[in-house]
Coordinates of C-alpha atoms in Angstrom, one line a residue:
M1 CA 22.5 21.9 -0.7
P2 CA 18.8 21.8 0.2
K3 CA 16.6 19.3 -1.5
S4 CA 15.9 20.2 -5.1
Q5 CA 13.8 18.8 -7.9
F6 CA 17.0 17.9 -9.8
M7 CA 18.5 15.9 -6.9
E8 CA 15.2 14.2 -6.3
S9 CA 15.2 13.2 -10.0
V10 CA 18.7 11.7 -9.6
R11 CA 17.4 9.8 -6.5
A12 CA 14.4 8.6 -8.5
A13 CA 16.6 7.3 -11.3
L14 CA 18.8 5.4 -8.8
R15 CA 15.8 3.8 -7.1
T16 CA 14.1 2.9 -10.4
R17 CA 17.2 0.9 -11.3
Q18 CA 17.2 -0.6 -7.8
Y19 CA 20.6 0.7 -6.7
S20 CA 21.4 0.0 -3.1
I21 CA 20.9 2.7 -0.4
R22 CA 24.7 2.9 0.1
T23 CA 25.2 3.5 -3.6
E24 CA 22.4 6.1 -3.7
K25 CA 24.0 8.1 -0.9
C26 CA 27.4 7.9 -2.5
Y27 CA 26.2 9.0 -6.0
L28 CA 24.1 11.8 -4.6
Y29 CA 27.1 13.0 -2.6
W30 CA 29.3 13.2 -5.6
V31 CA 26.7 14.8 -7.8
R32 CA 26.3 17.5 -5.1
Q33 CA 30.1 18.0 -4.9
F34 CA 30.2 18.3 -8.7
I35 CA 27.5 21.0 -8.8
R36 CA 29.1 22.9 -5.9
F37 CA 32.5 22.9 -7.5
N38 CA 31.0 24.5 -10.6
A39 CA 29.4 27.4 -8.7
M40 CA 25.9 25.8 -8.5
L41 CA 25.6 25.7 -12.3
H42 CA 22.9 23.3 -13.5
P43 CA 24.5 20.1 -15.0
E44 CA 22.5 20.7 -18.2
N45 CA 24.5 23.8 -18.8
M46 CA 27.8 22.2 -18.2
N47 CA 30.1 20.5 -20.7
N48 CA 33.1 18.1 -20.6
E49 CA 35.4 20.9 -19.5
H50 CA 33.4 21.3 -16.2
V51 CA 33.7 17.5 -15.6
E52 CA 37.4 17.4 -16.4
R53 CA 38.2 20.4 -14.1
F54 CA 36.3 18.7 -11.2
L55 CA 38.0 15.4 -11.6
T56 CA 41.4 17.0 -11.9
D57 CA 40.8 19.0 -8.7
L58 CA 40.0 15.8 -6.9
A59 CA 43.2 14.2 -8.1
V60 CA 45.6 17.1 -7.8
A61 CA 44.3 19.4 -5.0
K62 CA 42.4 17.0 -2.9
K63 CA 44.6 14.0 -3.6
V64 CA 41.9 11.4 -3.4
S65 CA 42.6 7.8 -4.2
P66 CA 42.1 6.3 -7.7
S67 CA 39.1 4.4 -6.5
T68 CA 37.5 7.6 -5.2
Q69 CA 38.1 9.3 -8.5
N70 CA 36.5 6.4 -10.3
L71 CA 33.5 6.5 -8.0
A72 CA 33.0 10.3 -8.6
L73 CA 33.2 9.7 -12.3
C74 CA 30.7 6.9 -12.1
A75 CA 28.2 9.1 -10.3
I76 CA 28.6 11.9 -12.9
V77 CA 28.3 9.5 -15.9
F78 CA 25.1 8.0 -14.3
M79 CA 23.6 11.5 -13.8
Y80 CA 24.2 12.5 -17.4
R81 CA 23.1 9.2 -18.9
Y82 CA 19.9 8.6 -17.0
V83 CA 18.8 12.1 -15.7
I84 CA 20.2 14.6 -18.2
G85 CA 19.7 12.1 -21.1
R86 CA 23.1 12.5 -22.9
E87 CA 26.4 10.6 -22.9
L88 CA 29.7 12.2 -21.9
E89 CA 31.4 11.6 -25.3
G90 CA 34.9 12.7 -25.9
L91 CA 35.7 13.2 -22.2
N92 CA 39.4 13.8 -21.9
Y93 CA 39.4 11.8 -18.6
G94 CA 39.1 8.1 -18.2
Y95 CA 38.7 5.8 -15.3
T96 CA 41.9 5.7 -13.2
R97 CA 43.8 2.5 -13.1
T98 CA 43.9 1.2 -9.5
P99 CA 47.0 -0.6 -8.3
K100 CA 46.8 -4.3 -8.0
N101 CA 47.8 -5.0 -4.5
L102 CA 48.1 -8.4 -3.0
P103 CA 45.7 -8.8 0.0
A104 CA 47.1 -8.9 3.5
V105 CA 46.3 -12.2 5.3
L106 CA 46.5 -13.4 8.9
S107 CA 47.7 -16.7 10.2
P108 CA 45.3 -18.7 12.4
S109 CA 47.2 -17.7 15.5
E110 CA 46.9 -14.0 14.6
V111 CA 43.2 -14.4 14.0
K112 CA 42.9 -16.1 17.4
T113 CA 44.9 -13.3 19.1
I114 CA 42.5 -10.7 17.7
M115 CA 39.4 -12.6 18.6
E116 CA 40.6 -13.0 22.2
Q117 CA 40.3 -9.2 22.4
L118 CA 36.7 -9.2 21.1
H119 CA 33.4 -10.0 22.9
G120 CA 29.8 -10.5 22.2
R121 CA 28.4 -10.0 18.7
A122 CA 31.7 -8.4 17.4
K123 CA 33.5 -11.6 18.2
L124 CA 30.8 -13.7 16.6
I125 CA 30.8 -11.5 13.5
T126 CA 34.6 -11.8 13.2
A127 CA 34.3 -15.6 13.5
L128 CA 31.8 -15.6 10.6
L129 CA 34.1 -13.4 8.4
Y130 CA 37.0 -15.8 8.9
G131 CA 35.0 -19.0 9.1
S132 CA 32.6 -18.4 6.2
G133 CA 34.4 -15.9 4.0
L134 CA 31.7 -13.2 4.3
R135 CA 32.1 -9.6 3.5
I136 CA 31.2 -7.3 6.4
H137 CA 28.0 -6.1 4.8
E138 CA 27.0 -9.7 4.0
A139 CA 27.5 -10.7 7.7
L140 CA 25.6 -7.8 9.1
R141 CA 22.7 -8.4 6.6
L142 CA 22.2 -12.0 7.6
R143 CA 18.7 -12.8 8.9
V144 CA 17.7 -15.6 11.2
K145 CA 16.3 -17.6 8.3
D146 CA 19.7 -17.5 6.5
I147 CA 21.4 -19.8 9.0
N148 CA 20.9 -23.5 8.3
F149 CA 22.1 -25.7 11.2
Y150 CA 21.0 -29.0 9.5
D151 CA 23.4 -28.8 6.5
R152 CA 25.8 -26.3 8.1
S153 CA 25.3 -23.6 5.5
V154 CA 24.9 -19.8 5.5
F155 CA 22.7 -18.3 2.8
V156 CA 24.0 -14.9 1.4
F157 CA 21.2 -13.0 -0.2
R158 CA 22.2 -10.5 -2.9
G159 CA 25.9 -10.3 -2.1
K160 CA 28.2 -8.2 -4.3
G161 CA 27.0 -8.1 -7.8
R162 CA 23.4 -8.9 -6.6
K163 CA 24.3 -12.6 -6.5
D164 CA 22.9 -15.2 -4.0
R165 CA 25.1 -18.0 -2.7
Y166 CA 25.7 -20.5 0.0
T167 CA 28.8 -20.7 2.1
L168 CA 30.1 -22.7 5.1
L169 CA 28.7 -22.6 8.6
P170 CA 31.5 -23.5 11.0
S171 CA 30.5 -26.2 13.5
G172 CA 32.3 -24.3 16.2
L173 CA 29.9 -21.3 15.8
V174 CA 26.6 -23.3 16.2
Q175 CA 26.3 -22.7 19.9
G176 CA 27.2 -19.0 19.7
L177 CA 24.7 -18.5 16.8
M178 CA 22.0 -20.2 18.7
Q179 CA 22.6 -17.9 21.7
Q180 CA 22.5 -14.9 19.4
M181 CA 19.3 -16.0 17.9
E182 CA 17.7 -16.3 21.3
K183 CA 18.8 -12.7 22.0
V184 CA 17.1 -11.7 18.7
R185 CA 13.9 -13.5 19.7
E186 CA 13.8 -11.7 23.1
S187 CA 14.4 -8.3 21.4
H188 CA 11.8 -9.0 18.7
N189 CA 9.2 -10.1 21.3
A190 CA 9.7 -6.9 23.2
D191 CA 9.2 -4.9 19.9
L192 CA 6.0 -6.7 19.2
A193 CA 4.7 -6.0 22.7
E194 CA 5.3 -2.3 22.1
G195 CA 3.4 -2.4 18.8
F196 CA 6.4 -2.6 16.5
G197 CA 8.4 -5.6 15.3
A198 CA 9.0 -4.9 11.6
T199 CA 12.4 -5.5 10.2
S200 CA 13.8 -3.4 7.3
V201 CA 13.9 -4.8 3.8
P202 CA 14.9 -3.2 0.5
A203 CA 12.2 -0.9 -0.9
S204 CA 11.8 -3.2 -3.9
L205 CA 10.9 -6.1 -1.6
K206 CA 8.5 -4.4 0.8
R207 CA 5.3 -5.2 -1.1
K208 CA 6.4 -8.7 -1.9
Y209 CA 7.3 -9.6 1.7
Q210 CA 4.9 -7.3 3.5
S211 CA 3.3 -10.2 5.5
A212 CA 6.7 -11.4 6.6
L213 CA 8.2 -8.2 8.0
N214 CA 7.1 -9.0 11.6
D215 CA 8.2 -12.6 11.5
Y216 CA 11.0 -13.7 13.8
A217 CA 12.7 -15.6 10.9
W218 CA 13.1 -12.3 8.9
Q219 CA 14.8 -10.4 11.7
Y220 CA 18.4 -9.5 11.3
L221 CA 20.8 -11.8 13.1
F222 CA 22.7 -8.8 14.4
P223 CA 20.0 -6.1 14.9
S224 CA 20.5 -2.5 15.8
D225 CA 20.1 -1.5 19.4
V226 CA 17.5 1.1 18.4
R227 CA 14.5 1.3 16.0
C228 CA 14.6 3.7 13.1
Q229 CA 12.5 5.0 10.3
H230 CA 13.0 3.2 7.0
P231 CA 14.9 5.6 4.6
V232 CA 12.6 4.9 1.7
D233 CA 9.2 3.6 2.9
G234 CA 9.1 5.5 6.1
Y235 CA 7.8 2.7 8.5
I236 CA 9.4 2.2 11.9
C237 CA 11.7 -0.9 11.8
R238 CA 14.8 -2.4 13.3
H239 CA 17.8 -2.3 11.0
H240 CA 21.0 -4.3 11.3
W241 CA 24.0 -3.3 13.4
H242 CA 26.0 -0.5 11.7
T243 CA 29.3 -1.2 10.1
S244 CA 31.0 1.7 11.9
S245 CA 30.1 0.2 15.3
Y246 CA 31.8 -3.1 14.4
R247 CA 34.8 -1.4 12.9
R248 CA 35.5 0.6 16.0
Q249 CA 35.5 -2.6 18.1
L250 CA 37.7 -4.4 15.6
R251 CA 40.2 -1.5 15.6
A252 CA 40.4 -1.5 19.4
A253 CA 41.0 -5.2 19.4
V254 CA 43.8 -5.0 16.8
V255 CA 45.5 -2.2 18.8
K256 CA 45.4 -4.4 21.9
S257 CA 46.8 -7.4 20.0
N258 CA 49.9 -5.5 19.0
L259 CA 50.0 -7.0 15.6
P260 CA 52.2 -5.1 13.1
K261 CA 49.7 -5.4 10.3
R262 CA 46.8 -3.3 9.0
V263 CA 43.7 -5.3 9.7
T264 CA 40.2 -4.6 8.4
A265 CA 37.0 -6.6 8.3
H266 CA 37.9 -7.7 4.8
T267 CA 41.3 -9.1 6.0
F268 CA 39.4 -12.1 7.5
R269 CA 37.8 -12.9 4.2
H270 CA 41.2 -12.9 2.5
S271 CA 42.5 -15.1 5.3
F272 CA 39.6 -17.5 4.9
A273 CA 40.4 -18.0 1.2
T274 CA 44.1 -18.4 1.7
R275 CA 43.6 -20.9 4.5
L276 CA 41.3 -23.0 2.4
L277 CA 43.8 -23.1 -0.5
E278 CA 46.6 -24.0 2.0
Q279 CA 44.4 -27.0 3.1
G280 CA 44.1 -28.2 -0.5
T281 CA 40.6 -27.0 -1.3
D282 CA 39.9 -26.9 -5.0
I283 CA 40.1 -23.3 -6.3
R284 CA 36.7 -23.6 -8.0
T285 CA 35.1 -24.4 -4.6
V286 CA 36.8 -21.4 -3.1
Q287 CA 35.5 -19.3 -5.9
E288 CA 31.9 -20.4 -5.3
L289 CA 32.2 -19.9 -1.5
L290 CA 33.5 -16.4 -2.0
G291 CA 31.0 -15.5 -4.7
H292 CA 33.5 -14.5 -7.3
T293 CA 32.2 -14.3 -10.9
D294 CA 35.7 -14.5 -12.4
L295 CA 38.2 -17.2 -11.4
K296 CA 41.0 -14.7 -11.9
T297 CA 39.7 -12.8 -8.8
T298 CA 40.2 -16.0 -6.7
E299 CA 43.6 -16.8 -8.3
I300 CA 45.1 -13.8 -6.5
Y301 CA 45.2 -15.9 -3.4
T302 CA 47.6 -18.3 -5.1
H303 CA 50.0 -15.4 -5.3
V304 CA 49.6 -14.8 -1.6
L305 CA 50.5 -18.5 -1.0
G306 CA 53.5 -18.1 -3.1
S307 CA 52.6 -21.2 -5.1
R308 CA 54.5 -20.0 -8.1
R309 CA 57.7 -19.6 -6.1
A310 CA 57.5 -22.9 -4.3
G311 CA 60.9 -24.6 -4.0
V312 CA 62.9 -21.5 -5.2
L313 CA 65.9 -20.9 -3.1
S314 CA 67.1 -17.3 -2.5
P315 CA 70.8 -16.8 -3.5
V316 CA 71.5 -15.2 -0.1
D317 CA 70.4 -18.4 1.7
G318 CA 73.3 -20.3 0.3
I319 CA 75.8 -17.7 1.3
I320 CA 74.5 -17.4 4.8
N321 CA 74.3 -21.1 5.3
T322 CA 77.8 -21.5 4.0
K323 CA 79.2 -18.8 6.4
Q324 CA 77.4 -20.5 9.3
Q325 CA 78.9 -23.8 8.4
N326 CA 82.4 -22.4 8.2
S327 CA 82.1 -20.4 11.4

């Protein structure tokens, strides 16, 4: 669908409320899909039935996941609430309940096996995911100034839920991070020599930090290999390394490792939390390091540890042990 005044009004509503670029792209995508599904009818002329048919088609015909259904519904609700100016009352379709799955975790030896297949910044990023409990987007958005070698801490600016926090900086990563920072400095100096050197910042912060955009301290710790145009403000800048580039290298490393597990970037964060609890770290401390608002979110890792089943003997163990003793 070409650009239209309506879609631009949706974009403006998202930016006014300071939604992230990722959320903006996602919401715009689902609004477009909703309009296309309903034969390009304007949303003002649609009713609950149109919304319900679209969501049903996603679930039945396209067989999307519950989380994708919920995302599409969130985008449509946002559009009607803030652009059309009316609530979707009486909608015969609620948010789909997503299954509560226990997270997959890796043992230290499994993490080591995967990391041995990685090199360069991909290996350093993986070490930060596992050693600091970062989400992949948090790791890629780190700037030079966010690394504090003095007190061994990493500052996470506006993590999930737009919350700032500090987490651990592993001592074993100090040398690698210093080498990475030197690479960033060399790249930044080259950009400055060519008349560039600006880093990308959220649109809402550009005016506030205008004078700092060309500072070395504000450069991304894992910058992109190429400069680009800022998607909102239009200036030429250097963004951070893209998540898809990291995920491709991680996937290749997992395949080479021959581990019979599904491993994603988030698996290392799960493994970080589980390992800390195994070592006896207080759960409140783990909650703060992970940036969880609700302690219940952190408590899921106690289920992974099997703390509630500690000491319980399976009935079959007694039978097998008895047979072994008699044989």
